[in-house]
Tab-separated table of C-alpha atoms in Angstrom:
chain	number	residue	atom	x	y	z
A	159	UNK	CA	147.827	154.399	259.239
A	160	UNK	CA	145.730	151.379	258.624
A	161	UNK	CA	146.793	147.943	259.543
A	162	UNK	CA	144.345	146.338	257.170
A	163	UNK	CA	145.854	145.498	253.823
A	164	UNK	CA	144.251	142.301	252.852
A	165	UNK	CA	143.064	143.274	249.368
A	166	UNK	CA	144.998	143.531	246.151
A	167	UNK	CA	145.815	146.737	244.362
A	168	UNK	CA	148.078	149.368	245.816
A	169	UNK	CA	146.076	152.202	247.381
A	170	UNK	CA	142.810	150.426	246.966
A	171	UNK	CA	140.440	150.715	249.873
A	172	UNK	CA	140.692	147.557	251.935
A	173	UNK	CA	137.663	145.250	251.822
A	174	UNK	CA	136.630	146.149	255.413
A	175	UNK	CA	135.903	149.744	254.165
A	176	UNK	CA	133.604	148.485	251.469
A	177	UNK	CA	131.711	145.858	253.374
A	178	UNK	CA	128.291	146.774	254.666
A	179	UNK	CA	127.884	146.546	258.441
A	180	UNK	CA	128.375	148.730	261.363
A	181	UNK	CA	127.458	152.375	261.647
A	182	UNK	CA	129.723	152.687	264.688
A	183	UNK	CA	133.094	154.238	264.216
A	184	UNK	CA	134.511	152.589	267.357
A	185	UNK	CA	133.390	149.118	266.117
A	186	UNK	CA	134.906	149.841	262.752
A	187	UNK	CA	138.192	150.896	264.261
A	188	UNK	CA	138.185	147.782	266.444
A	189	UNK	CA	138.073	145.712	263.193
A	190	UNK	CA	140.578	147.545	261.056
A	191	UNK	CA	142.856	149.524	263.325
A	192	UNK	CA	142.408	148.430	266.974
A	193	UNK	CA	145.646	150.184	267.900
A	194	UNK	CA	143.880	153.473	267.477
A	195	UNK	CA	141.387	152.738	270.230
A	196	UNK	CA	142.331	154.208	273.600
A	197	UNK	CA	141.072	151.100	275.457
A	198	UNK	CA	143.046	148.488	273.518
A	199	UNK	CA	146.364	149.225	275.173
A	200	UNK	CA	147.843	147.067	277.836
A	201	UNK	CA	149.890	148.405	280.681
A	202	UNK	CA	152.469	146.655	282.790
A	203	UNK	CA	151.088	145.678	286.224
A	204	UNK	CA	150.937	148.270	288.942
A	205	UNK	CA	149.286	151.654	289.355
A	206	UNK	CA	149.709	154.300	286.781
A	207	UNK	CA	147.584	156.842	288.584
A	208	UNK	CA	150.464	159.234	289.342
A	209	UNK	CA	151.815	159.289	285.774
A	210	UNK	CA	149.449	161.768	284.182
A	211	UNK	CA	147.480	164.923	285.042
A	212	UNK	CA	143.897	164.586	286.355
A	213	UNK	CA	141.062	166.817	285.498
A	214	UNK	CA	138.698	167.697	288.250
A	215	UNK	CA	135.221	169.188	288.757
A	216	UNK	CA	132.374	169.357	286.255
A	217	UNK	CA	128.843	170.521	287.071
A	218	UNK	CA	125.689	170.439	284.998
A	219	UNK	CA	122.209	171.805	285.737
A	220	UNK	CA	119.011	171.864	283.729
A	221	UNK	CA	116.757	174.864	283.303
A	222	UNK	CA	113.371	175.075	281.505
A	223	UNK	CA	114.905	175.767	278.039
A	224	UNK	CA	117.770	173.277	278.259
A	225	UNK	CA	120.859	172.476	280.212
A	226	UNK	CA	124.093	174.113	281.229
A	227	UNK	CA	127.476	172.424	281.755
A	228	UNK	CA	130.493	174.087	283.296
A	229	UNK	CA	133.963	172.895	284.228
A	230	UNK	CA	136.776	174.452	286.183
A	231	UNK	CA	140.167	174.954	284.511
A	232	UNK	CA	142.609	173.047	286.647
A	233	UNK	CA	144.528	169.805	285.981
A	234	UNK	CA	146.593	168.404	288.843
A	235	UNK	CA	149.375	165.866	289.100
A	236	UNK	CA	149.755	164.953	292.718
A	237	UNK	CA	150.346	168.206	294.588
A	238	UNK	CA	151.353	170.077	291.429
A	239	UNK	CA	149.035	172.137	289.273
A	240	UNK	CA	149.733	170.606	285.851
A	241	UNK	CA	147.721	173.123	283.900
A	242	UNK	CA	145.665	176.087	284.918
A	243	UNK	CA	143.659	176.625	281.748
A	244	UNK	CA	142.726	173.168	280.644
A	245	UNK	CA	139.383	172.696	278.935
A	246	UNK	CA	137.282	169.856	280.203
A	247	UNK	CA	133.847	170.487	278.628
A	248	UNK	CA	133.590	169.681	274.904
A	249	UNK	CA	130.777	169.705	272.416
A	250	UNK	CA	129.823	166.169	271.531
A	251	UNK	CA	127.545	167.140	268.693
A	252	UNK	CA	124.985	169.858	267.878
A	253	UNK	CA	122.745	169.111	270.868
A	254	UNK	CA	124.970	167.649	273.469
A	255	UNK	CA	128.239	168.077	275.297
A	256	UNK	CA	130.461	166.020	277.499
A	257	UNK	CA	132.573	167.074	280.475
A	258	UNK	CA	135.364	164.928	281.757
A	259	UNK	CA	137.003	164.167	285.121
A	260	UNK	CA	139.837	161.722	285.684
A	261	UNK	CA	142.947	160.976	283.630
A	262	UNK	CA	143.097	163.992	281.326
A	263	UNK	CA	144.987	162.448	278.367
A	264	UNK	CA	142.750	159.382	278.124
A	265	UNK	CA	139.612	161.455	278.676
A	266	UNK	CA	140.416	163.884	275.909
A	267	UNK	CA	141.094	160.941	273.559
A	268	UNK	CA	137.806	159.282	274.591
A	269	UNK	CA	135.990	162.574	273.910
A	270	UNK	CA	137.498	162.710	270.397
A	271	UNK	CA	136.406	159.138	269.802
A	272	UNK	CA	132.910	159.942	271.052
A	273	UNK	CA	132.583	163.007	268.881
A	274	UNK	CA	133.697	161.034	265.847
A	275	UNK	CA	131.340	158.227	266.843
A	276	UNK	CA	128.333	160.564	266.815
A	277	UNK	CA	129.268	162.345	263.607
A	278	UNK	CA	130.074	159.062	261.920
A	279	UNK	CA	126.658	157.607	262.753
A	280	UNK	CA	124.964	160.771	261.572
A	281	UNK	CA	126.704	160.661	258.226
A	282	UNK	CA	126.276	156.956	257.546
A	283	UNK	CA	122.651	156.675	258.703
A	284	UNK	CA	121.523	160.127	257.641
A	285	UNK	CA	119.838	160.751	261.014
A	286	UNK	CA	121.101	161.593	264.443
A	287	UNK	CA	121.132	159.181	267.383
A	288	UNK	CA	118.551	159.722	270.126
A	289	UNK	CA	119.947	161.194	273.287
A	290	UNK	CA	119.574	157.871	275.030
A	291	UNK	CA	121.484	156.263	272.168
A	292	UNK	CA	124.281	158.719	272.550
A	293	UNK	CA	124.422	158.167	276.281
A	294	UNK	CA	124.577	154.423	275.720
A	295	UNK	CA	127.391	154.713	273.233
A	296	UNK	CA	129.436	156.766	275.690
A	297	UNK	CA	128.683	154.049	278.280
A	298	UNK	CA	130.195	151.424	275.935
A	299	UNK	CA	133.339	153.509	275.378
A	300	UNK	CA	133.823	153.861	279.164
A	301	UNK	CA	133.233	150.112	279.761
A	302	UNK	CA	136.056	149.327	277.250
A	303	UNK	CA	138.420	151.419	279.494
A	304	UNK	CA	137.758	149.317	282.622
A	305	UNK	CA	141.102	147.570	282.568
A	306	UNK	CA	142.941	150.909	282.504
A	307	UNK	CA	140.627	152.356	285.135
A	308	UNK	CA	141.605	149.523	287.493
A	309	UNK	CA	145.226	150.540	287.163
A	310	UNK	CA	144.414	154.088	288.223
A	311	UNK	CA	143.624	155.636	284.769
A	312	UNK	CA	139.896	156.158	285.263
A	313	UNK	CA	137.817	158.425	283.090
A	314	UNK	CA	134.501	159.639	284.457
A	315	UNK	CA	132.499	161.777	282.147
A	316	UNK	CA	129.328	163.733	282.589
A	317	UNK	CA	127.058	163.919	279.598
A	318	UNK	CA	124.322	166.474	278.981
A	319	UNK	CA	122.157	167.160	276.032
A	320	UNK	CA	118.867	168.518	274.791
A	321	UNK	CA	116.258	165.879	274.094
A	322	UNK	CA	114.390	167.188	271.101
A	323	UNK	CA	111.535	164.742	271.467
A	324	UNK	CA	110.825	165.540	275.085
A	325	UNK	CA	111.901	169.216	274.610
A	326	UNK	CA	114.030	169.276	277.720
A	327	UNK	CA	117.651	169.163	278.899
A	328	UNK	CA	118.925	165.870	280.306
A	329	UNK	CA	122.008	164.865	282.287
A	330	UNK	CA	123.676	161.502	282.482
A	331	UNK	CA	126.409	160.387	284.887
A	332	UNK	CA	128.637	157.329	284.634
A	333	UNK	CA	130.741	155.090	286.761
A	334	UNK	CA	134.049	153.477	285.624
A	335	UNK	CA	132.345	150.217	284.601
A	336	UNK	CA	130.179	152.041	282.103
A	337	UNK	CA	127.124	152.206	284.284
A	338	UNK	CA	124.859	154.999	283.155
A	339	UNK	CA	122.615	156.984	285.441
A	340	UNK	CA	120.209	159.642	284.470
A	341	UNK	CA	120.240	162.596	286.883
A	342	UNK	CA	117.412	164.959	287.554
A	343	UNK	CA	117.915	168.774	287.816
A	344	UNK	CA	121.663	168.867	288.448
A	345	UNK	CA	124.795	166.744	288.951
A	346	UNK	CA	128.545	167.078	289.387
A	347	UNK	CA	131.550	164.754	288.944
A	348	UNK	CA	135.226	164.953	289.882
A	349	UNK	CA	137.202	165.504	293.063
A	350	UNK	CA	135.262	168.641	294.076
A	351	UNK	CA	131.911	167.191	293.155
A	352	UNK	CA	130.553	166.667	296.641
A	353	UNK	CA	131.058	170.312	297.474
A	354	UNK	CA	129.661	171.406	294.172
A	355	UNK	CA	126.570	169.229	294.567
A	356	UNK	CA	125.994	170.428	298.076
A	357	UNK	CA	126.184	174.009	296.797
A	358	UNK	CA	123.729	173.327	293.951
A	359	UNK	CA	121.299	171.621	296.376
A	360	UNK	CA	120.913	174.949	298.093
A	361	UNK	CA	121.020	177.193	295.094
A	362	UNK	CA	119.050	175.266	292.413
A	363	UNK	CA	115.594	176.339	291.384
A	364	UNK	CA	113.625	174.794	288.570
A	365	UNK	CA	112.625	178.175	287.043
A	366	UNK	CA	116.124	179.396	286.241
A	367	UNK	CA	116.869	181.477	283.216
A	368	UNK	CA	119.945	180.515	281.278
A	369	UNK	CA	122.052	183.291	283.008
A	370	UNK	CA	120.825	182.230	286.431
A	371	UNK	CA	121.683	178.652	285.696
A	372	UNK	CA	125.189	179.642	284.630
A	373	UNK	CA	125.516	181.762	287.806
A	374	UNK	CA	124.463	178.725	289.945
A	375	UNK	CA	127.064	176.572	288.133
A	376	UNK	CA	129.819	179.178	288.719
A	377	UNK	CA	128.811	179.401	292.396
A	378	UNK	CA	129.044	175.615	292.741
A	379	UNK	CA	132.483	175.559	291.100
A	380	UNK	CA	133.561	178.355	293.486
A	381	UNK	CA	132.394	176.297	296.399
A	382	UNK	CA	134.151	173.257	295.046
A	383	UNK	CA	137.438	175.207	294.641
A	384	UNK	CA	136.933	176.627	298.173
A	385	UNK	CA	137.195	173.187	299.761
A	386	UNK	CA	138.926	170.943	297.147
A	387	UNK	CA	142.603	171.732	296.416
A	388	UNK	CA	142.361	170.017	293.004
A	389	UNK	CA	139.600	172.327	291.732
A	390	UNK	CA	140.610	175.763	290.385
A	391	UNK	CA	138.580	178.794	291.303
A	392	UNK	CA	138.134	181.863	289.093
A	393	UNK	CA	141.643	183.142	288.327
A	394	UNK	CA	141.188	186.920	288.602
A	395	UNK	CA	144.738	187.875	287.786
A	396	UNK	CA	145.038	185.795	284.688
A	397	UNK	CA	141.390	186.181	283.815
A	398	UNK	CA	140.797	182.450	283.517
A	399	UNK	CA	137.199	181.480	284.141
A	400	UNK	CA	135.190	178.268	283.841
A	401	UNK	CA	134.319	176.826	280.442
A	402	UNK	CA	130.541	176.985	280.113
A	403	UNK	CA	128.378	175.300	277.469
A	404	UNK	CA	124.691	176.052	277.054
A	405	UNK	CA	122.420	173.596	275.209
A	406	UNK	CA	118.952	174.491	274.171
A	407	UNK	CA	116.510	173.599	271.349
A	408	UNK	CA	118.560	175.850	269.069
A	409	UNK	CA	121.690	173.737	269.581
A	410	UNK	CA	124.677	173.955	271.861
A	411	UNK	CA	127.198	176.809	272.108
A	412	UNK	CA	130.093	177.717	274.287
A	413	UNK	CA	129.420	180.875	276.251
A	414	UNK	CA	131.825	183.664	275.296
A	415	UNK	CA	134.695	184.126	277.806
A	416	UNK	CA	133.714	187.759	278.326
A	417	UNK	CA	130.148	186.748	279.344
A	418	UNK	CA	131.425	184.089	281.744
A	419	UNK	CA	133.871	186.703	283.139
A	420	UNK	CA	130.983	189.085	283.870
A	421	UNK	CA	129.134	186.473	285.838
A	422	UNK	CA	132.273	185.216	287.607
A	423	UNK	CA	133.114	188.787	288.577
A	424	UNK	CA	129.639	189.222	290.033
A	425	UNK	CA	130.005	185.961	292.019
A	426	UNK	CA	133.465	186.952	293.286
A	427	UNK	CA	132.229	190.437	294.122
A	428	UNK	CA	129.440	188.986	296.290
A	429	UNK	CA	131.883	186.595	297.994
A	430	UNK	CA	133.950	189.618	299.074
A	431	UNK	CA	130.959	190.553	301.275
A	432	UNK	CA	130.061	187.039	302.277
A	433	UNK	CA	132.837	184.459	301.469
A	434	UNK	CA	130.609	181.429	301.935
A	435	UNK	CA	128.285	182.536	299.156
A	436	UNK	CA	124.553	183.362	299.117
A	437	UNK	CA	122.424	182.482	302.114
A	438	UNK	CA	119.690	179.966	301.473
A	439	UNK	CA	116.345	180.296	303.294
A	440	UNK	CA	116.222	178.231	306.534
A	441	UNK	CA	112.941	176.596	305.836
B	144	UNK	CA	138.125	120.153	229.554
B	145	UNK	CA	136.540	122.935	227.510
B	146	UNK	CA	138.736	125.608	225.977
B	147	UNK	CA	137.537	129.139	226.508
B	148	UNK	CA	137.275	131.276	223.377
B	149	UNK	CA	140.021	133.849	222.990
B	150	UNK	CA	138.889	137.350	223.683
B	151	UNK	CA	141.401	140.120	223.051
B	152	UNK	CA	142.115	142.397	226.055
B	153	UNK	CA	140.913	145.395	224.075
B	154	UNK	CA	137.576	143.805	223.423
B	155	UNK	CA	137.283	142.631	227.046
B	156	UNK	CA	137.846	146.182	228.366
B	157	UNK	CA	135.584	147.671	225.791
B	158	UNK	CA	132.756	145.304	226.755
B	159	UNK	CA	133.196	146.099	230.407
B	160	UNK	CA	133.256	149.828	229.718
B	161	UNK	CA	130.128	149.572	227.561
B	162	UNK	CA	128.385	147.658	230.297
B	163	UNK	CA	129.219	150.264	232.976
B	164	UNK	CA	128.368	153.232	230.702
B	165	UNK	CA	124.972	151.805	229.844
B	166	UNK	CA	124.090	151.410	233.542
B	167	UNK	CA	125.161	154.969	234.330
B	168	UNK	CA	123.221	156.547	231.435
B	169	UNK	CA	120.007	154.856	232.576
B	170	UNK	CA	119.436	157.087	235.640
B	171	UNK	CA	118.893	160.799	236.061
B	172	UNK	CA	121.618	163.431	236.055
B	173	UNK	CA	123.388	165.193	238.930
B	174	UNK	CA	124.705	168.672	238.354
B	175	UNK	CA	126.976	170.797	240.438
B	176	UNK	CA	127.736	174.478	240.117
B	177	UNK	CA	130.269	176.670	241.933
B	178	UNK	CA	128.855	179.836	243.353
B	179	UNK	CA	130.410	182.780	245.228
B	180	UNK	CA	130.311	181.107	248.691
B	181	UNK	CA	130.639	177.423	247.802
B	182	UNK	CA	129.377	174.657	245.648
B	183	UNK	CA	125.755	173.659	245.075
B	184	UNK	CA	124.692	170.081	244.168
B	185	UNK	CA	121.328	169.412	242.461
B	186	UNK	CA	119.760	166.227	241.318
B	187	UNK	CA	116.354	165.116	240.307
B	188	UNK	CA	115.584	162.608	242.975
B	189	UNK	CA	111.990	162.227	244.248
B	190	UNK	CA	113.142	160.002	247.132
B	191	UNK	CA	113.663	161.733	250.477
B	192	UNK	CA	115.533	158.811	251.949
B	193	UNK	CA	117.911	157.585	249.224
B	194	UNK	CA	120.379	160.386	248.705
B	195	UNK	CA	122.578	160.932	245.713
B	196	UNK	CA	124.456	163.778	247.413
B	197	UNK	CA	125.919	163.456	250.833
B	198	UNK	CA	128.393	164.676	253.329
B	199	UNK	CA	131.751	162.989	253.715
B	200	UNK	CA	133.664	165.368	255.993
B	201	UNK	CA	133.981	168.948	257.022
B	202	UNK	CA	134.576	170.459	253.638
B	203	UNK	CA	134.059	167.457	251.383
B	204	UNK	CA	130.878	166.153	249.745
B	205	UNK	CA	130.119	163.223	247.585
B	206	UNK	CA	127.617	162.935	244.735
B	207	UNK	CA	126.986	159.870	242.635
B	208	UNK	CA	124.890	158.384	239.802
B	209	UNK	CA	124.436	154.759	238.771
B	210	UNK	CA	123.682	151.767	240.867
B	211	UNK	CA	122.571	152.760	244.368
B	212	UNK	CA	124.064	149.821	246.225
B	213	UNK	CA	127.419	150.365	244.593
B	214	UNK	CA	127.788	154.065	245.190
B	215	UNK	CA	126.368	153.723	248.661
B	216	UNK	CA	129.211	151.278	249.393
B	217	UNK	CA	131.728	153.833	248.146
B	218	UNK	CA	130.113	156.610	250.094
B	219	UNK	CA	130.342	154.640	253.373
B	220	UNK	CA	133.901	153.682	252.576
B	221	UNK	CA	134.726	157.383	252.085
B	222	UNK	CA	133.084	158.357	255.387
B	223	UNK	CA	135.069	155.655	257.113
B	224	UNK	CA	138.311	156.653	255.508
B	225	UNK	CA	137.798	160.360	256.229
B	226	UNK	CA	136.723	159.778	259.831
B	227	UNK	CA	139.627	157.457	260.496
B	228	UNK	CA	142.149	159.854	258.985
B	229	UNK	CA	140.666	162.831	260.929
B	230	UNK	CA	140.661	160.859	264.146
B	231	UNK	CA	144.218	159.606	263.851
B	232	UNK	CA	145.727	162.866	262.489
B	233	UNK	CA	143.644	166.039	262.535
B	234	UNK	CA	140.448	167.321	260.968
B	235	UNK	CA	142.501	169.566	258.589
B	236	UNK	CA	144.392	166.540	257.285
B	237	UNK	CA	141.406	165.086	255.508
B	238	UNK	CA	141.526	166.204	251.917
B	239	UNK	CA	139.388	165.726	248.815
B	240	UNK	CA	142.444	164.758	246.863
B	241	UNK	CA	143.318	161.918	249.229
B	242	UNK	CA	139.765	160.666	249.013
B	243	UNK	CA	139.591	160.930	245.242
B	244	UNK	CA	142.803	158.958	245.061
B	245	UNK	CA	141.480	156.159	247.195
B	246	UNK	CA	138.256	156.018	245.067
B	247	UNK	CA	140.315	156.031	241.835
B	248	UNK	CA	142.475	153.111	242.990
B	249	UNK	CA	139.434	151.184	244.179
B	250	UNK	CA	137.337	151.761	241.056
B	251	UNK	CA	140.346	151.096	238.820
B	252	UNK	CA	141.269	147.796	240.336
B	253	UNK	CA	137.646	146.642	240.416
B	254	UNK	CA	137.278	147.536	236.713
B	255	UNK	CA	140.376	145.695	235.594
B	256	UNK	CA	140.046	142.642	237.808
B	257	UNK	CA	138.474	139.795	235.970
B	258	UNK	CA	136.613	138.450	239.002
B	259	UNK	CA	134.412	141.391	239.706
B	260	UNK	CA	131.741	143.060	237.706
B	261	UNK	CA	132.767	146.703	237.076
B	262	UNK	CA	130.897	149.310	239.192
B	263	UNK	CA	128.215	151.078	237.211
B	264	UNK	CA	128.806	154.423	238.899
B	265	UNK	CA	130.197	157.821	238.321
B	266	UNK	CA	131.025	160.117	241.240
B	267	UNK	CA	131.982	163.642	242.160
B	268	UNK	CA	134.225	164.403	245.109
B	269	UNK	CA	134.064	168.176	245.859
B	270	UNK	CA	135.902	170.155	248.461
B	271	UNK	CA	135.390	173.847	249.312
B	272	UNK	CA	138.361	175.968	250.231
B	273	UNK	CA	138.542	179.283	252.045
B	274	UNK	CA	138.161	181.068	248.703
B	275	UNK	CA	136.500	180.066	245.497
B	276	UNK	CA	139.918	179.628	243.859
B	277	UNK	CA	140.719	176.881	246.397
B	278	UNK	CA	137.585	174.784	245.544
B	279	UNK	CA	138.304	171.423	244.069
B	280	UNK	CA	136.005	169.194	242.114
B	281	UNK	CA	137.018	165.718	241.009
B	282	UNK	CA	135.085	163.525	238.639
B	283	UNK	CA	135.688	159.773	238.973
B	284	UNK	CA	134.460	157.365	236.397
B	285	UNK	CA	133.702	153.597	236.602
B	286	UNK	CA	137.188	152.652	235.426
B	287	UNK	CA	139.023	154.728	238.005
B	288	UNK	CA	139.836	157.728	235.876
B	289	UNK	CA	140.071	161.003	237.665
B	290	UNK	CA	139.325	164.389	236.012
B	291	UNK	CA	139.528	167.840	237.542
B	292	UNK	CA	136.433	169.963	236.923
B	293	UNK	CA	136.017	173.754	237.142
B	294	UNK	CA	132.968	175.934	237.575
B	295	UNK	CA	130.277	173.312	236.890
B	296	UNK	CA	129.875	169.642	235.999
B	297	UNK	CA	127.162	167.116	235.222
B	298	UNK	CA	127.081	163.370	235.110
B	299	UNK	CA	124.588	160.524	234.601
B	300	UNK	CA	121.494	160.434	232.449
B	301	UNK	CA	121.643	162.983	229.689
B	302	UNK	CA	124.811	164.504	231.109
B	303	UNK	CA	125.887	165.981	227.777
B	304	UNK	CA	122.907	168.208	227.224
B	305	UNK	CA	122.954	169.302	230.876
B	306	UNK	CA	126.630	170.180	230.632
B	307	UNK	CA	126.046	172.004	227.351
B	308	UNK	CA	123.303	174.152	228.938
B	309	UNK	CA	125.568	174.902	231.910
B	310	UNK	CA	128.470	175.860	229.683
B	311	UNK	CA	126.299	178.265	227.760
B	312	UNK	CA	124.780	180.009	230.815
B	313	UNK	CA	127.357	179.788	233.570
B	314	UNK	CA	128.964	182.974	234.908
B	315	UNK	CA	131.511	182.967	237.736
B	316	UNK	CA	130.592	184.440	241.150
B	317	UNK	CA	126.873	183.710	241.055
B	318	UNK	CA	124.907	184.023	244.315
B	319	UNK	CA	123.471	180.764	245.673
B	320	UNK	CA	119.929	181.196	244.381
B	321	UNK	CA	121.242	182.062	240.875
B	322	UNK	CA	123.511	179.036	240.745
B	323	UNK	CA	120.632	176.846	242.051
B	324	UNK	CA	118.247	178.038	239.387
B	325	UNK	CA	120.860	177.617	236.715
B	326	UNK	CA	121.507	173.968	237.780
B	327	UNK	CA	117.746	173.201	237.965
B	328	UNK	CA	117.115	174.697	234.559
B	329	UNK	CA	120.055	172.658	233.199
B	330	UNK	CA	118.626	169.415	234.586
B	331	UNK	CA	115.287	170.127	232.938
B	332	UNK	CA	116.899	170.960	229.618
B	333	UNK	CA	116.897	168.532	226.684
B	334	UNK	CA	117.605	169.286	223.019
B	335	UNK	CA	113.933	169.275	222.249
B	336	UNK	CA	112.276	170.984	225.221
B	337	UNK	CA	112.697	172.604	228.581
B	338	UNK	CA	110.672	171.276	231.566
B	339	UNK	CA	110.409	172.679	235.073
B	340	UNK	CA	111.304	170.150	237.745
B	341	UNK	CA	109.050	170.586	240.886
B	342	UNK	CA	110.857	171.504	244.076
B	343	UNK	CA	109.635	168.328	245.763
B	344	UNK	CA	111.478	166.189	243.235
B	345	UNK	CA	114.801	167.948	243.777
B	346	UNK	CA	117.604	166.920	246.043
B	347	UNK	CA	119.732	169.951	246.809
B	348	UNK	CA	122.770	170.330	248.987
B	349	UNK	CA	125.517	172.913	249.372
B	350	UNK	CA	129.037	173.111	250.719
B	351	UNK	CA	128.823	176.635	252.144
B	352	UNK	CA	132.266	178.129	253.158
B	353	UNK	CA	130.540	180.936	255.110
B	354	UNK	CA	129.116	178.509	257.653
B	355	UNK	CA	130.781	179.099	261.049
B	356	UNK	CA	130.626	175.402	261.997
B	357	UNK	CA	133.542	173.240	260.765
B	358	UNK	CA	131.018	171.090	258.832
B	359	UNK	CA	130.155	173.044	255.735
B	360	UNK	CA	127.643	170.570	254.214
B	361	UNK	CA	123.986	171.506	254.411
B	362	UNK	CA	120.848	170.163	252.696
B	363	UNK	CA	118.332	172.599	251.241
B	364	UNK	CA	114.658	171.495	251.269
B	365	UNK	CA	111.134	172.594	252.063
B	366	UNK	CA	110.323	176.321	252.100
B	367	UNK	CA	113.819	177.618	251.877
B	368	UNK	CA	114.361	175.647	248.669
B	369	UNK	CA	111.092	176.619	247.010
B	370	UNK	CA	111.734	180.262	248.080
B	371	UNK	CA	115.098	180.280	246.374
B	372	UNK	CA	113.750	178.634	243.246
B	373	UNK	CA	110.921	181.120	242.835
B	374	UNK	CA	113.413	183.992	243.367
B	375	UNK	CA	111.564	185.256	246.481
């Protein structure tokens, strides 16, 4: 497993493990086992964009008690639906989660690295990172992936968490160079994001309850799926519905499938009457 | 050129062992007790920041006595090893046994290498299973020896009198508060008297198999700790 074997004694922990220094798991891996880092691989020249499935739309919206993140369930490879029940929203730690759009394989690996990174820091330092610290660490991981992104294997996450100091939910978006942008109220990434964002613009209110916030997110994903072929809508025959995570001051949890199904059924029921979704007031 | 005096290997190892043992006996003890839903760790440690008991991975905890900088080094190495293994394989593939082996090799080779001072530490590596029968507790000493412990264990300071008290009073399948009170009483027990350690001076942590999260380690402090100690 480890490439470091500089110290004597069979089975003895290599010196790098015992030397004081970084609290970052990614930095540590970079020193002792760089081959495990997703970004340290080199590809032959040319585009690799068509090689692997892509994940699509993620939305996040804040409400007074926290923040909600939801993702559709489709992964596409060109014109083919590669997977119809993929999960693209993951818990990052107790008070944050991360949703991914872009090359699915790399994105999932990056999420695993990010999860380990946060837990590692927490165990070594005995305290958790601030939400800005977490957002910056994710930024660094994405920046390391720039070479792969330029060959078509981009990963674009959306990060949301509960800021315990400010007692509010916060959302961060990223670009492929690792640029980090804090969003107010709501945001969306992925191929259907412009439709989802347009939808949320009309639906969002800042006094949502958690259920209303989830409903708005499901509506936005429905609108994205309506106009973007790479985003999956609610699958009523297979009962596959968006993955929804809710983060409040009590921590983050994934909403039970049955609860999401209830909300999605209500959304779909209303769309039977008006396929374009709820009417917003004109002025 | 000066000729070094001849020292027999037996004497050399004995000196090194005495040196390490003296360092370990200087501090205060750590006790652990198995209870129905996991393992509880208790130590007398007034510091809120410098921990003797800490989390390594989902089901694995680490407790140590002796020199802080040395066991802190080992703790960080353990976290790094466990996180790396869990990242490159799977979370389930990180085991207490693997970790105890790595510690044993490390401590053993440091103890027997002439160039380094032996570590003045003793550590526990404990892992909770799905049932009490699957729990594993390893004791590692300064020279890299590994011993398997059952039910309860104590190390550091007056470890012998603590262990004797635990042996006398332990019963299997205790609830958490019972096991906690037993461990605290044992730490306060000496041959001549029995003192009560105030809750503020205790460092208490559990590996609780009933937790729904994958990470079973939890620290107990403040009101919940004093409540449990008073039996409320």
